Amino acid sequence: MAAEGGEAETQQKEESKRHTYPLVRTCDMNDELKTECMELCVTACEKFSQNNESAARMIKETMDKKFGPTWQCIVGEGFGYFIEHEVKSLLYMFFGGTTAIIVWKCA
Amino acid sequence: MPAKVGADKKQAHPVVGGAAAQRRLSQSHRGSTGDFRDDDQELGNMPATYMGEHNLFGRQDDQLKLTDTELNEEHTRILTARNPEAAENIVRFSHKERMFKLIPHVDQLAVHFQLDSNLVHKDSEDGKRQLVHDTEDQRIQETEVTTTAVDQDGEVKTKEGEEDDEEKAKKTTASTGKAKKLTNQFNFSERASQTYNNPSRDRETFVEQTPRATISDNVSQWSICDAYNEDFEQQQKAKEKEQKKVSVKKEDERKKKFVVADQHTVDDMTKFTRSKAASISLKILERMINQNTFDDIAQDFKYWEDAADEYREQEGSLLPLWLFQYSMVKKLACTNLTWNTHYNDLFAVAFGSYDFLKQSRGMFVIYSLKNPSFPENIFQTESGVMSLDFHPHYANLLCCGFYDGSVAVYNIADENKQPKYHSTSRNGKHTDPVWQVCWQKDDLDNNLNFYSVSSDGRVVCWTIVKNDLMYTDVVQLKLEKPASQSEEGIPLASLGCGTCFDFNKQQDYLFIVGTEEGKIHKCSKSYNNQFLDTFDAHHMAVYAVRWNKFHSKIFASCSADWTVKIWDINFKDPLFVYDLGSPVGDVVWAPYSSTVFAACTADGKVYVFDLNVNKYEPVCEQIVVQKKRTKLTHITLNQRYPILLAGDDRGNVISLKLSPNLRKKPKVKKGQEVAEGPEAEIAKLEKILSLIRDPDDIKSKSLGQQGTTTSITTN
């Protein structure tokens, strides 16, 4: 049992290692916009790994500054959403194996 | 005197009520003389007439004397609310800013009179007394001059109970008695004005909303994990595919499943299609597709038997099956057809042109019955192919004769589409088109060899010796000269043109050659110069001669003179003559019966004869071509299947199925053994022939009787 538990643990660790990279689920953005936004999200999540709100705040405010008003951002681990977004301004991605980030622009 | 003249500008004051302007008390206070003078300070305003009078008033001696012009000066008087006594530039120290600051606004209030008083309640004794007193005063006043006083300075005067007489004059009373209405006590009028407000205009515009889209989803820990796992797997798959090589499983023809590896790159795809393994699979797939497409034809080919044949004793029919067409050969005529000896479904078709003037390239193609839509192999040649033949033992070797007189041997299994051996002009090439080629048995040295006949009058034997093609003239088709012609010089032997030949199945050395002149020569491989025999067969060129497959003495010939003739090698005259009404392109014996043969004509008909059934009429006569004026050039029968192939001059090859009547075996009488095999066939034919021939005919027509004295007939 212990061995199995140990195996499961190592498996999980491997999986968690596997799953830390940012994985884009849906993206409706230009390429440069997408790369910048992704990098920003990763930075924000790494910086505020404990606090989703601050991460979301950072993302939203930086996006507003860089790409104009008005961006919205949600960072969380379990939620459902139904949003309306401007075309060519949506990014929905996973990060760190547990966090989901959705950023969209809508006035 | 205060210098009022010229210094003050007093506003012209409109008089209200029409009453005379009352000299202001202030004026009167300040007025130095105290005399009651109307504006005597401002003498400048006085009209000239009045000037004379002012002397009457008496001037002070120290009064300023002004000249007339100065007196006539106009001075505008403006009334301002400024207090002349008030200072104009007061400077105070501001502690906040720590400096002296000019106070811009100076209080212009000047109190001229102030009187403190007290209020008395009107109901009190004192108040009542006052009221009575007031009303009495009012009556007095009304009779006297009512005055209106306008407070120009805006001085606020408090009303009090006790008043001076002077102040009474200021008071304006409009009410009488106790019922006093408090009205406009200062007689001020409201003055208001409306500034011009620019009219406002509404401006509106509608901006298109930026395009939007909605999106919704649920996210949870497990869904995130699943997504990552999926992505990971996809990455693994992509890596595997890059490493894996392409592999295709070979499938049995019966299996319907087909495995093709996924290809991402174009290079891989092309490599895949050209690899050998793939080509086999693709071939099989193509055949499957063809089978599906031509499914009904395939079914007919296998199973369909003309039911009407039961009712027609002496007639059969040909059922058209596949039509073999190839786009590149549309303009060429089919010059030869031959079945492969090993593979029963494989046949070769030669394409060239019969037209002397229109000679161009040629080709021959290998078709399979399993794939009617496209040839299996295509070989392009420089000149038209006139004939070809498959080797009886080596199914991949094919020899062909060309219009330009050369012959070549091809290995059709070879990827390279070039002939293995090719005869050149140095190598004994014919000078005229090679009309027919035929493989022979290997010679004594086990070398492959074949024969060719051509219009240049030579029958040549070609031997493949050590990668070379060696030729040997076998026979030269010398023309027979008419006996009457006599020449003094050396007689030049001109050569006839050979058009076809055939080797006897049983006696290999024996062969017959047909010529353009219409003669058929019986030759032997051993005798070079002489024919064994000659038949005056036809009036025009002989297109085909064929030995009977069972009977070693019977052969058939067809010609451009519209006839097909059946001969016995020993007899000068034909046994049977059939007039088909149009030039006969080809005649061929059936491989399954000694009495059946087929012929094709230039009017597109195929005739099938069965001597067993009907000696004089064809059992089947059928037009098989699609378009009119297509000539059938060649015909051939398959060894195993009841299939007949006919080639025409438009490059099409039509396959036909023989109906049962055409494939008849002789009826078996009860009790008799079923006779099969070649011997039975021979016997069958013999029986027929014997019916034709009279014993007399044998004597007179026999070839062996020529020039001999022995004769069976009695003289």
mmCIF file with all atom_site columns, N, CA, C and O in Angstrom, chain B residues 403-405 428-433 454-456 458:
data_model
loop_
_atom_site.group_PDB
_atom_site.id
_atom_site.type_symbol
_atom_site.label_atom_id
_atom_site.label_alt_id
_atom_site.label_comp_id
_atom_site.label_asym_id
_atom_site.label_entity_id
_atom_site.label_seq_id
_atom_site.pdbx_PDB_ins_code
_atom_site.Cartn_x
_atom_site.Cartn_y
_atom_site.Cartn_z
_atom_site.occupancy
_atom_site.B_iso_or_equiv
_atom_site.pdbx_formal_charge
_atom_site.auth_seq_id
_atom_site.auth_comp_id
_atom_site.auth_asym_id
_atom_site.auth_atom_id
_atom_site.pdbx_PDB_model_num
ATOM 1  N N  . TYR B 1 403 ? 5.935  -0.085  -87.566 1.00 0.00 ? 403 TYR B N  1
ATOM 2  C CA . TYR B 1 403 ? 5.648  0.371   -88.926 1.00 0.00 ? 403 TYR B CA 1
ATOM 3  C C  . TYR B 1 403 ? 6.927  0.733   -89.661 1.00 0.00 ? 403 TYR B C  1
ATOM 4  O O  . TYR B 1 403 ? 6.996  0.661   -90.875 1.00 0.00 ? 403 TYR B O  1
ATOM 5  N N  . ASP B 1 404 ? 7.931  1.127   -88.921 1.00 0.00 ? 404 ASP B N  1
ATOM 6  C CA . ASP B 1 404 ? 9.155  1.526   -89.611 1.00 0.00 ? 404 ASP B CA 1
ATOM 7  C C  . ASP B 1 404 ? 10.047 0.331   -89.939 1.00 0.00 ? 404 ASP B C  1
ATOM 8  O O  . ASP B 1 404 ? 11.154 0.489   -90.404 1.00 0.00 ? 404 ASP B O  1
ATOM 9  N N  . GLY B 1 405 ? 9.544  -0.837  -89.647 1.00 0.00 ? 405 GLY B N  1
ATOM 10 C CA . GLY B 1 405 ? 10.284 -2.020  -90.068 1.00 0.00 ? 405 GLY B CA 1
ATOM 11 C C  . GLY B 1 405 ? 11.136 -2.637  -88.982 1.00 0.00 ? 405 GLY B C  1
ATOM 12 O O  . GLY B 1 405 ? 11.694 -3.711  -89.170 1.00 0.00 ? 405 GLY B O  1
ATOM 13 N N  . GLY B 1 428 ? 19.550 -5.518  -89.656 1.00 0.00 ? 428 GLY B N  1
ATOM 14 C CA . GLY B 1 428 ? 18.629 -6.369  -90.417 1.00 0.00 ? 428 GLY B CA 1
ATOM 15 C C  . GLY B 1 428 ? 17.188 -5.946  -90.283 1.00 0.00 ? 428 GLY B C  1
ATOM 16 O O  . GLY B 1 428 ? 16.273 -6.757  -90.448 1.00 0.00 ? 428 GLY B O  1
ATOM 17 N N  . LYS B 1 429 ? 17.004 -4.708  -89.964 1.00 0.00 ? 429 LYS B N  1
ATOM 18 C CA . LYS B 1 429 ? 15.630 -4.219  -89.839 1.00 0.00 ? 429 LYS B CA 1
ATOM 19 C C  . LYS B 1 429 ? 14.935 -4.335  -91.186 1.00 0.00 ? 429 LYS B C  1
ATOM 20 O O  . LYS B 1 429 ? 15.532 -4.172  -92.239 1.00 0.00 ? 429 LYS B O  1
ATOM 21 N N  . HIS B 1 430 ? 13.665 -4.569  -91.117 1.00 0.00 ? 430 HIS B N  1
ATOM 22 C CA . HIS B 1 430 ? 12.900 -4.601  -92.357 1.00 0.00 ? 430 HIS B CA 1
ATOM 23 C C  . HIS B 1 430 ? 12.807 -3.206  -92.943 1.00 0.00 ? 430 HIS B C  1
ATOM 24 O O  . HIS B 1 430 ? 12.849 -2.208  -92.250 1.00 0.00 ? 430 HIS B O  1
ATOM 25 N N  . THR B 1 431 ? 12.634 -3.179  -94.204 1.00 0.00 ? 431 THR B N  1
ATOM 26 C CA . THR B 1 431 ? 12.497 -1.882  -94.851 1.00 0.00 ? 431 THR B CA 1
ATOM 27 C C  . THR B 1 431 ? 11.053 -1.446  -94.970 1.00 0.00 ? 431 THR B C  1
ATOM 28 O O  . THR B 1 431 ? 10.755 -0.342  -95.379 1.00 0.00 ? 431 THR B O  1
ATOM 29 N N  . ASP B 1 432 ? 10.179 -2.296  -94.608 1.00 0.00 ? 432 ASP B N  1
ATOM 30 C CA . ASP B 1 432 ? 8.758  -1.982  -94.693 1.00 0.00 ? 432 ASP B CA 1
ATOM 31 C C  . ASP B 1 432 ? 8.089  -2.403  -93.398 1.00 0.00 ? 432 ASP B C  1
ATOM 32 O O  . ASP B 1 432 ? 8.711  -3.105  -92.582 1.00 0.00 ? 432 ASP B O  1
ATOM 33 N N  . PRO B 1 433 ? 6.854  -1.991  -93.205 1.00 0.00 ? 433 PRO B N  1
ATOM 34 C CA . PRO B 1 433 ? 6.223  -2.329  -91.931 1.00 0.00 ? 433 PRO B CA 1
ATOM 35 C C  . PRO B 1 433 ? 6.213  -3.821  -91.653 1.00 0.00 ? 433 PRO B C  1
ATOM 36 O O  . PRO B 1 433 ? 6.048  -4.641  -92.548 1.00 0.00 ? 433 PRO B O  1
ATOM 37 N N  . SER B 1 454 ? 7.135  -9.117  -93.248 1.00 0.00 ? 454 SER B N  1
ATOM 38 C CA . SER B 1 454 ? 6.982  -7.695  -93.548 1.00 0.00 ? 454 SER B CA 1
ATOM 39 C C  . SER B 1 454 ? 6.676  -7.486  -95.026 1.00 0.00 ? 454 SER B C  1
ATOM 40 O O  . SER B 1 454 ? 6.807  -8.407  -95.837 1.00 0.00 ? 454 SER B O  1
ATOM 41 N N  . SER B 1 455 ? 6.287  -6.260  -95.332 1.00 0.00 ? 455 SER B N  1
ATOM 42 C CA . SER B 1 455 ? 5.967  -5.932  -96.726 1.00 0.00 ? 455 SER B CA 1
ATOM 43 C C  . SER B 1 455 ? 7.188  -5.955  -97.636 1.00 0.00 ? 455 SER B C  1
ATOM 44 O O  . SER B 1 455 ? 7.037  -5.897  -98.850 1.00 0.00 ? 455 SER B O  1
ATOM 45 N N  . ASP B 1 456 ? 8.356  -5.992  -97.047 1.00 0.00 ? 456 ASP B N  1
ATOM 46 C CA . ASP B 1 456 ? 9.521  -6.036  -97.944 1.00 0.00 ? 456 ASP B CA 1
ATOM 47 C C  . ASP B 1 456 ? 9.787  -7.451  -98.459 1.00 0.00 ? 456 ASP B C  1
ATOM 48 O O  . ASP B 1 456 ? 10.804 -7.713  -99.085 1.00 0.00 ? 456 ASP B O  1
ATOM 49 N N  . ARG B 1 458 ? 10.256 -10.283 -96.879 1.00 0.00 ? 458 ARG B N  1
ATOM 50 C CA . ARG B 1 458 ? 11.131 -11.193 -96.158 1.00 0.00 ? 458 ARG B CA 1
ATOM 51 C C  . ARG B 1 458 ? 10.434 -11.732 -94.926 1.00 0.00 ? 458 ARG B C  1
ATOM 52 O O  . ARG B 1 458 ? 9.698  -11.019 -94.251 1.00 0.00 ? 458 ARG B O  1
#
